[in-house]
XYZ file of C-alpha atoms in Angstrom:
787
model
C 135.108 64.986 65.052
C 136.194 60.899 65.653
C 136.198 60.028 62.164
C 138.576 62.935 60.502
C 140.860 61.331 58.893
C 144.117 62.153 59.163
C 145.609 63.235 56.732
C 143.118 66.438 56.462
C 144.413 69.738 57.926
C 140.532 70.927 59.678
C 140.106 74.374 61.172
C 138.869 73.373 64.920
C 142.252 73.304 65.954
C 142.703 77.088 64.901
C 140.515 79.151 67.537
C 140.016 83.266 67.613
C 139.833 83.341 70.654
C 141.812 86.301 72.765
C 141.930 88.420 69.679
C 140.295 91.380 67.736
C 139.591 91.639 63.592
C 138.424 95.152 62.283
C 137.500 94.744 59.238
C 136.960 97.067 56.424
C 136.034 98.549 52.662
C 138.539 101.495 51.066
C 138.651 103.085 48.059
C 136.118 102.505 45.876
C 132.331 100.533 46.161
C 132.164 97.096 44.313
C 128.884 94.756 44.939
C 129.732 91.953 46.545
C 131.681 94.088 49.576
C 129.563 93.161 51.723
C 129.243 88.565 51.357
C 132.550 89.834 52.658
C 132.433 91.789 55.259
C 129.030 89.083 56.434
C 131.725 86.887 55.743
C 134.136 88.020 57.933
C 132.456 89.233 60.822
C 130.559 84.960 60.079
C 133.712 83.138 60.670
C 135.143 85.184 62.623
C 132.304 84.749 65.344
C 132.407 81.073 65.189
C 135.953 80.831 66.181
C 135.562 83.155 69.246
C 137.514 85.861 67.474
C 135.810 89.710 68.705
C 134.923 90.959 65.440
C 135.127 95.434 65.098
C 133.264 96.753 62.077
C 135.976 99.951 61.012
C 133.444 102.545 59.229
C 134.228 104.919 56.164
C 137.862 102.351 55.699
C 140.810 104.268 57.032
C 138.629 107.969 57.488
C 136.931 105.752 60.259
C 140.313 104.281 61.636
C 141.977 108.227 62.207
C 138.882 109.898 63.416
C 138.157 106.158 65.561
C 135.017 106.712 68.206
C 131.767 105.343 67.241
C 132.743 104.349 63.992
C 135.259 101.408 65.413
C 132.205 99.472 66.430
C 131.631 95.386 67.993
C 129.592 93.768 65.722
C 127.472 90.874 65.707
C 125.859 88.063 63.952
C 122.955 89.732 63.671
C 124.925 92.847 62.783
C 125.363 90.533 58.738
C 121.746 90.020 58.511
C 119.987 90.945 54.833
C 123.817 92.511 53.329
C 124.150 89.031 51.124
C 122.151 91.011 48.559
C 123.015 94.773 49.146
C 125.130 96.574 46.423
C 127.548 98.626 47.801
C 129.294 98.946 51.195
C 127.752 99.347 54.364
C 129.964 99.820 56.015
C 130.835 103.277 54.115
C 134.243 103.665 51.961
C 135.658 107.294 52.210
C 139.124 108.083 50.390
C 141.797 109.298 53.327
C 144.796 112.151 52.688
C 145.371 111.983 56.983
C 145.931 108.176 56.456
C 148.406 109.422 54.158
C 150.268 111.167 56.762
C 152.138 109.181 59.988
C 150.641 111.421 61.889
C 147.548 110.253 60.792
C 148.705 106.079 61.392
C 149.798 107.275 64.135
C 145.956 107.898 65.859
C 144.663 104.479 63.452
C 147.406 102.398 66.079
C 146.079 104.319 68.195
C 142.827 103.765 67.843
C 142.897 100.588 67.621
C 145.270 99.709 70.037
C 142.111 101.205 72.909
C 139.857 97.806 70.899
C 142.930 95.601 70.685
C 142.114 94.893 67.422
C 145.987 92.949 66.136
C 144.307 91.499 62.676
C 142.728 94.044 59.837
C 140.917 92.322 57.016
C 140.987 95.514 54.106
C 138.406 94.844 51.206
C 139.650 97.811 48.108
C 142.287 97.998 44.927
C 145.663 98.449 45.717
C 146.225 101.982 46.488
C 144.039 100.545 49.974
C 145.723 97.794 50.172
C 149.354 99.354 49.580
C 148.455 102.044 52.653
C 147.603 98.218 54.674
C 151.229 97.427 54.312
C 153.197 100.512 55.245
C 150.946 100.764 57.948
C 151.996 96.869 59.309
C 155.771 97.583 58.682
C 155.840 100.786 60.882
C 153.172 99.324 63.532
C 155.997 98.768 66.565
C 157.509 102.163 65.498
C 154.168 103.444 65.905
C 153.101 101.711 68.985
C 156.360 102.924 70.504
C 156.126 106.268 69.679
C 153.020 106.423 71.349
C 153.846 104.858 74.078
C 157.068 107.516 74.903
C 154.174 109.973 74.298
C 152.168 108.309 77.489
C 149.356 107.519 75.206
C 150.087 103.859 76.164
C 151.463 101.810 78.151
C 154.515 100.158 77.803
C 152.650 96.651 78.898
C 150.263 97.178 75.848
C 153.445 97.776 72.554
C 154.604 94.346 74.398
C 151.173 93.085 74.276
C 150.565 94.569 70.603
C 153.591 93.584 69.574
C 152.980 92.736 65.492
C 149.588 93.431 63.269
C 148.736 91.157 61.046
C 147.047 91.999 57.146
C 144.726 90.043 54.500
C 144.118 91.949 51.673
C 140.359 90.895 49.690
C 140.857 92.806 46.825
C 137.132 95.277 45.874
C 137.597 96.770 42.214
C 134.729 96.337 39.083
C 136.948 96.566 36.933
C 139.907 93.802 37.765
C 142.552 95.648 37.461
C 144.801 93.935 40.162
C 147.504 91.305 38.590
C 147.261 87.740 41.364
C 144.104 87.709 41.462
C 141.466 86.358 37.902
C 138.891 87.791 39.332
C 137.910 90.660 41.651
C 135.091 90.908 44.136
C 132.103 92.954 41.953
C 133.266 92.235 38.214
C 130.939 89.876 37.585
C 128.135 92.141 39.192
C 129.655 95.145 36.378
C 130.087 92.959 33.776
C 125.656 92.464 34.103
C 125.209 95.904 34.169
C 127.239 96.113 31.201
C 125.206 93.774 28.953
C 122.160 94.365 30.208
C 122.194 97.202 29.104
C 124.140 96.126 25.549
C 120.679 93.572 25.350
C 118.615 97.138 26.094
C 120.404 98.962 23.582
C 120.492 95.786 20.568
C 116.746 96.047 20.762
C 116.399 99.252 20.091
C 119.757 99.796 17.545
C 118.232 97.350 15.486
C 115.409 99.011 14.761
C 117.286 102.472 13.392
C 119.491 100.592 11.806
C 122.077 103.350 13.950
C 125.116 102.425 15.438
C 126.147 102.872 18.744
C 129.218 103.614 21.175
C 129.636 102.946 24.798
C 131.893 103.712 26.990
C 132.233 101.600 30.821
C 134.549 102.570 33.196
C 138.491 101.234 33.086
C 140.711 103.681 34.074
C 143.908 101.465 33.986
C 142.277 98.540 33.227
C 140.479 97.625 29.325
C 138.776 94.529 31.353
C 135.218 95.338 31.484
C 134.979 96.663 27.558
C 137.089 93.656 26.940
C 134.831 91.115 28.400
C 131.819 92.785 27.679
C 132.960 92.933 23.950
C 133.340 89.204 23.936
C 130.021 88.408 25.475
C 128.196 90.948 22.986
C 129.916 89.969 19.972
C 130.898 94.064 19.528
C 132.382 95.087 16.577
C 135.315 97.099 17.842
C 137.418 97.961 21.287
C 139.195 99.750 21.878
C 141.229 99.541 25.580
C 144.441 100.598 27.226
C 146.503 97.771 27.440
C 146.644 96.798 23.534
C 145.894 100.652 21.887
C 144.675 100.168 17.908
C 147.709 100.033 14.877
C 147.868 103.588 13.251
C 145.426 103.859 10.640
C 142.467 102.133 12.584
C 140.196 105.055 11.740
C 140.138 103.737 8.080
C 140.573 100.233 9.457
C 137.780 100.844 11.463
C 134.865 102.490 9.675
C 135.568 99.488 7.028
C 134.183 96.934 8.726
C 131.254 99.136 9.914
C 130.329 99.512 6.364
C 131.852 95.829 5.811
C 129.186 94.646 8.808
C 125.947 96.908 7.300
C 127.020 95.780 3.368
C 126.132 91.808 5.337
C 122.960 93.051 6.596
C 123.753 93.747 10.068
C 121.775 96.830 11.240
C 123.495 97.808 13.984
C 126.742 98.074 14.815
C 128.182 98.119 18.098
C 132.264 99.801 19.559
C 132.975 99.822 22.784
C 135.811 101.978 24.855
C 137.326 102.073 28.107
C 137.176 105.661 29.468
C 141.281 105.365 29.901
C 141.352 103.537 26.067
C 144.922 105.304 24.245
C 145.896 105.365 20.294
C 149.749 103.978 20.196
C 150.859 107.435 21.024
C 149.398 107.404 24.301
C 146.774 109.782 23.293
C 143.143 109.262 24.671
C 140.823 107.730 22.350
C 137.071 109.050 24.511
C 133.287 108.198 22.979
C 132.527 111.006 21.290
C 135.472 111.347 18.948
C 135.296 107.809 17.635
C 131.316 108.804 17.377
C 132.463 111.804 15.472
C 134.460 110.009 12.888
C 131.845 107.475 11.997
C 128.895 110.108 11.394
C 132.108 111.712 9.435
C 132.613 109.104 7.238
C 129.918 106.871 6.739
C 126.977 109.638 8.189
C 125.442 106.159 10.152
C 123.101 107.529 12.578
C 124.735 107.273 15.671
C 124.518 107.556 19.445
C 127.109 107.661 22.049
C 125.628 106.386 25.795
C 128.396 106.436 28.749
C 127.132 104.060 31.251
C 129.225 105.235 34.744
C 128.133 104.200 37.856
C 125.277 102.553 37.256
C 128.232 99.408 36.513
C 129.185 100.420 40.640
C 125.339 99.470 41.531
C 123.063 97.451 41.344
C 122.541 94.043 43.459
C 125.544 91.446 43.233
C 126.384 88.013 41.297
C 125.062 85.053 42.538
C 129.590 84.215 40.861
C 130.605 87.798 43.134
C 128.601 86.809 46.911
C 130.269 83.190 46.700
C 133.536 84.628 45.630
C 133.578 87.258 48.493
C 132.052 84.502 51.162
C 134.884 81.699 50.098
C 137.456 84.829 50.140
C 135.993 86.491 53.531
C 135.649 82.362 54.991
C 139.987 82.116 53.467
C 141.024 85.795 54.850
C 140.164 85.111 58.491
C 141.562 81.777 58.016
C 144.654 83.657 57.002
C 144.735 86.109 59.881
C 144.817 83.059 62.714
C 147.424 81.867 60.862
C 150.116 84.827 60.587
C 152.705 84.739 62.457
C 155.334 87.467 62.964
C 156.960 86.519 59.882
C 154.460 85.903 57.430
C 153.922 88.983 54.731
C 151.370 91.095 54.391
C 148.714 88.224 51.878
C 146.404 89.041 49.507
C 143.614 86.345 48.796
C 142.159 85.712 45.791
C 140.411 83.972 43.260
C 143.313 81.282 40.637
C 140.652 79.144 38.137
C 138.223 77.272 40.874
C 141.051 77.490 44.423
C 141.040 80.352 46.302
C 144.585 81.321 47.202
C 147.165 83.441 49.526
C 149.616 85.636 47.752
C 151.705 87.829 48.951
C 150.312 91.241 48.888
C 153.395 93.214 47.799
C 153.550 91.045 44.582
C 150.981 91.692 43.450
C 151.233 95.759 43.958
C 154.039 95.241 42.817
C 153.126 93.129 38.925
C 150.213 95.986 38.974
C 152.079 98.322 38.755
C 154.417 97.539 36.384
C 150.915 96.712 34.022
C 150.660 100.581 34.046
C 154.491 101.394 33.829
C 154.919 98.684 30.950
C 151.288 101.253 29.305
C 153.254 104.678 29.645
C 156.407 103.431 28.233
C 154.048 101.912 25.290
C 155.474 98.483 25.585
C 151.076 97.032 25.475
C 151.970 93.231 24.038
C 154.387 94.044 28.038
C 150.796 95.122 29.341
C 148.823 92.497 28.175
C 151.267 89.396 29.501
C 151.763 90.943 32.821
C 147.598 90.864 33.269
C 148.230 87.485 33.081
C 146.372 84.242 30.722
C 142.749 85.490 31.603
C 143.427 88.429 29.969
C 144.833 87.142 27.075
C 143.433 84.579 26.504
C 140.300 86.975 25.823
C 142.055 89.692 23.998
C 143.029 86.939 21.240
C 139.618 85.115 21.589
C 138.047 88.298 21.173
C 140.626 89.360 17.745
C 139.871 85.178 16.874
C 135.908 86.372 16.508
C 135.697 90.069 15.743
C 137.284 90.462 12.524
C 136.704 88.169 9.603
C 139.538 87.633 7.017
C 138.812 87.905 3.408
C 138.208 85.138 1.359
C 141.339 84.645 0.408
C 143.893 84.494 2.924
C 141.814 81.869 5.043
C 143.255 78.810 4.872
C 141.417 75.780 2.249
C 141.550 72.488 4.909
C 138.224 70.791 2.612
C 137.424 69.817 6.835
C 133.493 69.573 7.071
C 133.515 69.980 10.352
C 129.441 69.471 12.401
C 128.067 71.048 15.685
C 125.324 70.107 17.788
C 123.546 70.352 21.163
C 121.885 67.196 23.171
C 119.899 67.071 25.637
C 117.997 69.890 28.094
C 119.023 73.710 26.702
C 121.138 75.401 28.732
C 121.931 79.113 28.487
C 125.161 79.895 26.859
C 124.596 77.428 23.847
C 124.589 79.350 21.390
C 126.716 81.722 22.216
C 129.314 77.994 22.524
C 127.939 77.151 18.431
C 128.621 80.842 17.122
C 132.165 81.019 18.605
C 133.573 77.632 16.368
C 131.722 78.182 13.436
C 133.486 81.727 12.825
C 136.733 80.206 14.356
C 135.905 77.016 12.259
C 136.079 79.861 9.144
C 139.018 80.771 10.329
C 140.491 77.613 10.195
C 139.794 77.228 6.348
C 137.678 74.283 7.267
C 133.453 74.155 5.982
C 131.251 74.149 9.066
C 128.171 72.531 9.026
C 125.237 72.907 11.835
C 122.824 69.823 13.136
C 119.594 70.601 13.871
C 118.083 69.334 17.412
C 120.132 66.829 18.377
C 121.046 63.352 17.114
C 117.819 62.483 15.789
C 117.903 65.416 13.760
C 120.773 63.992 12.803
C 119.618 60.384 11.576
C 117.117 62.521 9.978
C 119.658 64.384 7.484
C 118.940 67.604 9.233
C 122.152 69.341 8.581
C 123.128 72.532 7.115
C 126.114 73.836 6.264
C 126.314 77.345 8.334
C 127.786 80.503 7.514
C 129.976 83.352 9.640
C 127.107 85.395 9.023
C 124.297 83.185 9.995
C 125.464 83.089 13.647
C 125.255 87.014 14.492
C 124.496 88.353 17.154
C 123.904 84.173 18.636
C 125.664 85.346 22.067
C 123.401 86.422 23.912
C 120.312 84.282 22.679
C 119.240 81.752 25.255
C 117.608 78.389 25.027
C 119.363 76.568 22.196
C 119.063 77.804 18.375
C 119.956 75.040 17.185
C 116.985 72.865 18.474
C 118.146 70.230 21.547
C 116.668 66.889 21.954
C 118.019 64.232 25.372
C 117.710 61.409 22.420
C 121.493 59.041 22.375
C 122.870 57.595 19.022
C 122.835 54.250 20.165
C 119.776 53.500 18.388
C 120.599 55.840 15.657
C 123.957 54.323 14.747
C 123.921 52.799 11.702
C 121.525 56.442 10.009
C 124.184 58.856 11.519
C 126.999 56.144 10.183
C 125.035 56.742 6.830
C 124.816 60.746 6.968
C 128.057 61.551 7.811
C 129.435 59.665 5.066
C 126.749 61.104 3.092
C 127.763 64.976 4.214
C 131.271 63.786 4.402
C 132.027 64.612 7.750
C 135.292 64.882 9.292
C 134.968 65.688 12.729
C 132.233 66.325 15.437
C 131.348 69.508 18.482
C 128.640 67.714 20.838
C 128.119 70.531 23.266
C 125.686 69.439 25.925
C 124.850 67.900 29.681
C 125.063 64.345 30.387
C 123.187 63.112 27.204
C 126.056 64.940 25.372
C 129.495 62.968 27.289
C 127.291 59.463 27.113
C 126.495 59.876 23.099
C 130.289 60.349 22.630
C 131.383 57.341 24.626
C 128.482 55.592 22.724
C 129.700 57.240 18.999
C 133.659 55.733 20.606
C 132.715 52.424 21.437
C 130.519 52.381 18.217
C 133.653 52.409 16.473
C 134.702 49.089 16.081
C 131.298 48.578 13.410
C 131.668 51.689 12.183
C 134.604 53.742 10.717
C 132.528 57.391 10.382
C 133.441 57.782 13.907
C 136.929 57.121 13.018
C 137.035 61.082 13.503
C 137.781 63.730 16.308
C 135.022 65.014 18.547
C 135.043 66.627 21.330
C 131.676 67.110 23.851
C 131.769 70.439 25.577
C 129.686 70.780 28.749
C 126.543 72.334 28.543
C 124.144 72.144 30.836
C 122.013 74.590 33.820
C 123.446 71.100 36.248
C 126.649 71.043 36.391
C 126.943 67.565 36.228
C 129.435 66.567 33.691
C 132.560 64.083 34.469
C 135.565 65.872 34.005
C 134.743 70.015 34.414
C 134.280 71.927 37.495
C 132.013 74.629 35.364
C 129.518 73.934 32.953
C 127.942 76.396 30.332
C 124.463 77.497 31.695
C 125.142 77.232 34.647
C 125.198 80.524 36.628
C 122.699 82.053 34.260
C 120.261 79.252 36.392
C 122.140 80.401 39.432
C 122.114 83.803 39.212
C 117.810 83.260 38.704
C 117.573 81.226 41.608
C 119.515 84.161 43.404
C 117.978 86.710 42.446
C 114.063 84.438 42.790
C 115.617 83.671 46.284
C 116.367 87.817 47.275
C 112.878 88.318 46.513
C 111.349 85.378 48.320
C 113.338 86.665 51.856
C 112.202 90.101 51.145
C 108.376 89.209 50.731
C 109.611 87.254 54.265
C 111.079 89.909 56.041
C 107.892 91.813 55.398
C 105.858 89.253 56.592
C 108.124 88.716 60.098
C 108.236 84.733 61.504
C 108.066 82.379 58.095
C 110.324 80.199 56.025
C 110.129 79.199 52.504
C 111.062 76.073 51.129
C 112.833 76.176 47.748
C 112.677 73.164 45.320
C 115.479 73.837 42.160
C 116.475 71.550 39.108
C 118.860 69.498 38.825
C 118.946 66.282 38.446
C 120.419 64.514 41.698
C 123.201 67.247 41.076
C 123.345 69.559 44.159
C 125.149 71.784 42.426
C 122.074 74.820 42.082
C 120.589 73.793 45.269
C 123.773 74.120 47.307
C 125.627 77.157 45.460
C 122.422 78.784 45.511
C 122.200 78.596 48.572
C 125.915 80.080 49.746
C 124.384 82.993 47.538
C 121.551 83.752 49.207
C 122.182 82.978 52.546
C 120.225 79.647 53.048
C 119.790 78.159 56.570
C 119.987 74.733 54.958
C 119.781 72.852 51.218
C 119.540 69.491 51.093
C 121.673 67.708 48.246
C 121.310 63.356 47.088
C 125.004 63.099 47.184
C 124.630 63.900 50.911
C 122.300 61.758 52.217
C 120.191 63.574 55.674
C 117.960 61.712 58.104
C 114.973 62.557 60.036
C 116.988 63.641 62.525
C 118.113 66.233 60.347
C 115.676 67.702 58.994
C 114.550 67.889 62.950
C 117.563 69.451 63.436
C 117.176 71.750 60.829
C 113.609 73.275 62.074
C 114.582 73.448 66.345
C 117.671 75.831 65.035
C 114.979 77.326 62.669
C 112.764 78.370 66.136
C 116.073 79.226 67.780
C 116.677 81.815 64.567
C 112.816 83.466 65.015
C 114.229 84.017 68.755
C 115.994 86.895 67.655
C 115.920 89.510 65.232
C 116.235 88.175 61.928
C 112.315 86.259 61.614
C 112.562 84.813 58.369
C 114.038 81.111 57.690
C 115.014 80.101 53.612
C 115.321 76.615 52.434
C 116.625 75.043 49.637
C 115.854 71.213 48.059
C 117.397 69.742 45.394
C 114.139 67.962 43.296
C 115.961 64.043 43.822
C 117.905 65.275 47.113
C 115.551 62.573 48.268
C 112.748 60.341 47.399
C 110.763 59.781 50.703
C 111.686 63.229 51.803
C 110.202 65.615 48.687
C 109.211 68.888 49.107
C 106.076 68.366 50.109
C 107.120 66.701 52.498
C 109.578 68.819 53.721
C 106.908 71.099 53.689
C 104.794 69.582 56.030
C 106.871 68.898 58.578
C 108.389 71.895 59.177
C 104.590 74.084 58.445
C 104.213 70.680 62.113
C 107.086 71.110 63.629
C 106.898 75.096 63.603
C 103.485 75.334 64.877
C 103.405 78.774 66.912
C 106.411 79.356 66.265
C 106.684 80.193 62.270
C 105.115 79.190 59.269
C 105.740 77.780 55.823
C 105.285 78.372 52.364
C 106.720 76.215 49.189
C 108.298 77.818 45.965
C 109.002 74.740 42.809
C 110.953 77.631 40.773
C 111.004 74.668 37.845
C 111.760 75.414 34.047
C 113.105 79.544 34.990
C 116.331 78.400 35.568
C 116.354 77.108 31.940
C 115.452 80.137 30.924
C 116.570 83.516 30.861
C 119.379 85.923 28.237
C 122.187 84.351 29.349
C 125.338 85.503 32.345
C 128.130 87.458 31.059
C 130.455 84.913 32.962
C 128.562 82.429 30.700
C 128.781 83.834 27.464
C 132.696 84.377 27.647
C 132.960 81.075 29.042
C 131.191 79.354 25.896
C 132.779 81.797 23.650
C 136.091 80.639 25.227
C 136.141 76.640 25.398
C 134.449 76.411 22.427
C 137.737 78.696 20.112
C 139.551 75.870 21.764
C 138.126 73.410 21.587
C 137.793 73.893 17.897
C 141.791 74.588 17.328
C 142.174 70.986 19.442
C 139.739 69.630 16.575
C 141.834 71.304 13.374
C 145.170 69.693 15.653
C 143.389 66.897 15.450
C 142.268 66.858 12.071
C 145.971 67.729 10.956
C 147.329 64.421 12.844
C 145.284 61.780 11.540
C 144.150 62.907 8.121
C 146.227 59.795 5.502
C 145.760 59.132 2.653
C 142.874 61.755 1.599
C 140.867 60.706 4.311
C 140.626 61.119 8.138
C 140.690 58.426 10.652
C 141.427 58.713 14.122
C 140.952 55.762 16.535
C 143.389 57.098 19.504
C 140.845 57.397 23.205
C 142.179 61.015 23.275
C 141.038 61.903 19.096
C 137.399 61.754 21.476
C 137.723 64.638 23.776
C 136.143 66.450 26.804
C 137.295 69.961 26.830
C 136.501 71.307 30.666
C 138.105 73.047 33.700
C 139.675 71.604 36.068
C 140.756 73.075 39.192
C 142.725 76.364 37.666
C 143.163 74.747 33.885
C 141.426 73.725 30.500
C 142.082 70.291 30.435
C 141.126 67.645 27.680
C 139.904 64.154 28.408
C 139.194 61.730 27.004
C 135.993 59.748 27.300
C 136.861 55.912 27.204
C 139.083 57.814 31.464
C 135.972 59.352 32.074
C 133.561 56.460 32.504
C 134.936 55.493 36.160
C 134.699 59.352 37.255
C 130.940 58.877 37.107
C 128.014 57.658 38.345
C 125.305 56.550 35.142
C 122.722 55.805 36.677
C 122.301 58.944 39.111
C 123.856 60.986 35.891
C 126.618 63.312 37.933
C 130.154 62.719 37.990
C 131.441 60.864 41.269
C 133.402 63.443 43.252
C 132.618 66.979 43.071
C 133.976 69.929 44.222
C 131.195 72.502 45.343
C 131.209 70.106 48.349
C 133.710 71.303 50.038
C 131.746 74.596 50.083
C 129.350 72.514 52.171
C 130.373 74.228 55.075
C 131.251 77.104 54.084
C 127.645 77.792 53.548
C 126.120 75.640 57.541
C 129.402 78.312 59.093
C 127.466 81.340 57.784
C 123.967 80.434 58.518
C 125.487 78.990 62.700
C 125.592 75.545 62.474
C 128.424 73.772 63.635
C 130.315 71.667 61.614
C 133.945 70.741 60.150
C 135.780 72.324 57.878
C 138.273 71.102 56.370
C 141.492 73.318 55.076
C 143.946 71.545 53.063
C 143.477 73.505 50.477
C 144.399 76.682 51.407
C 147.142 77.864 54.156
C 149.865 78.198 51.648
C 151.532 81.186 50.852
C 152.189 80.621 46.735
C 153.700 83.800 44.507
C 152.584 85.217 42.103
C 152.875 83.570 38.935
C 154.273 84.735 35.855
C 153.601 83.480 32.338
C 155.115 83.459 29.145
C 153.358 83.751 26.445
C 152.389 80.388 25.367
C 151.249 79.445 28.389
C 148.166 81.862 27.215
C 147.610 79.458 24.960
C 147.299 76.253 27.000
C 146.338 77.678 30.480
C 142.960 79.072 32.312
C 139.652 80.628 31.571
């Protein structure tokens, strides 16, 4: 460890020796809870703490006995991909009484447990905090009644609590996403996509009821992700007279030749008088007023089931490790904290601040202060709502402003799921802003050939759920067609350009910016939206399409692991795409529970390959007799997938056998994941609003003239915010030979994968450990901040 930088903080100094951690899941189950449990157990054991399962939540803690069991590394093997919670969850009335908490304290003291990791909703976490506050009093009471020694009271004087929020409703303030929400969205979108095909066949209207008794997040995001005609959520009830407005909108859509209507209702939906709006009521209204063939589908517990998505597995794994670090660093003065997600950062927040704010939302709804309720839900929720309102309802032409600006949209590079959602969003927001929107077919090649056509609101209907690129895309850069492209821009009077694509899209806009001195036509606002499965664009932590590809990889790895479990003593080498960027291999490895992931960004040699083989040989002596190794396609020109396969086969002879699998273009296909639909839709809407602002700023004497650096920007997500960054400023951050950013945030998560696979490694925790406070956002921040 001699080469560790002095300004960094590493967790090796944090030892769990002599400490005991109890982990429990409580309240409603959620996909990804098992990934969190696995991370807590393995990180706990890694830092030499004892870790205990507390089965059946607080009920198990109260009952004690076999419900509280010390666990080993292997106890959490093969649970990463399992939905629900393997340690059980139960509602417990007894824990709400002091008597019950007294029993729970006694059972914990018997095993020396003074660190609790609670995975559940706000009720479960509030209970944990109360338990912590009463802890010393409970111990004294136990000592007085002779159940424990006075010595134990001194030894176990305080209880540390760290919470992780497991809830599919995403109803907890202080975190952008709770564990399980993304997986629940996957279930909903799978159903909506399936329903859409049958609804189109019969020209039907479908009313879908989704979970969310007090929070409309699932309903709102799924409406945004599938382009629903109408959505009902508890935080934002429809205005008076909504019945007529909805029917007018549905019939207008039918008149525009739309063959289906989708209406999404959250189970807790209410009107402005706090009266419930049920799916049956909505159905009856449509049938009576319009006579449309209407069906109701109640999704129910389907939303809680199934395997966790890649996002939830990574989120839960990161949170689980962070929770153990928080427990190790806790002091008697540290308030109980909750580990949450802000943008792309794992942060710690005071538990009761979050609970209080969550309760304030309900209070605001009860008092019918609905705008306040939306604001309290946070920037992300507010942004979703504003984007949905912008995209779902077309204002009459007479009400639209008329700017007479022509804005062109094109796709560049390889196809990525979510591109079409971004194009739909751009077209509709552009029309709402009063622009004429143009679609360019087949990237810059098509541009040079004049394949440009005006595109209307209705042309992009139903695009959100379509994979690939409906506009067509090519990798060709504009440099060799500059003159022809400038001609086409002049002919079609293009005043602004939105380029959606990967590294090629970034490079293309750099070329256009550099060609401005020769071609005045390029002196217009230009915006790049990152869309590539490789996630290799400088200036952004996430690209549209990467989440869908990651889910395809993880799904395949799950199947392969299952096959390896059956045959025993088998190691699979899997090759992923990504060019020189190791994002898919690394994050796929973390989400699938791989033993190793080889990436270009972290050089490896024959010694490391040998160490991995030895590690797998040791693993085969345990009850987990299978291995999974991921390799990025360009991680090393000599250590190819074939080479690694042959090396493992030879070195593992007599211990394990080997198989290899090249995943190939299946990673590029498929319907976009909810995250990619949502991300593409929101950043595209934001980009068009930026373009509108720039057009107004640069319109002089009857023409647009923009030649400053900040008029060619890339919109990227950086840590916690969406930022417009001039493409010229990003040049220094890009490695143009390998087409990757020079610095990549996900490399910090590499040690996480190694720790969870039982390798000794060094983990930089400089970013963690700071207890923050719950931010209260002004309405203005929703426009500028996070997604």
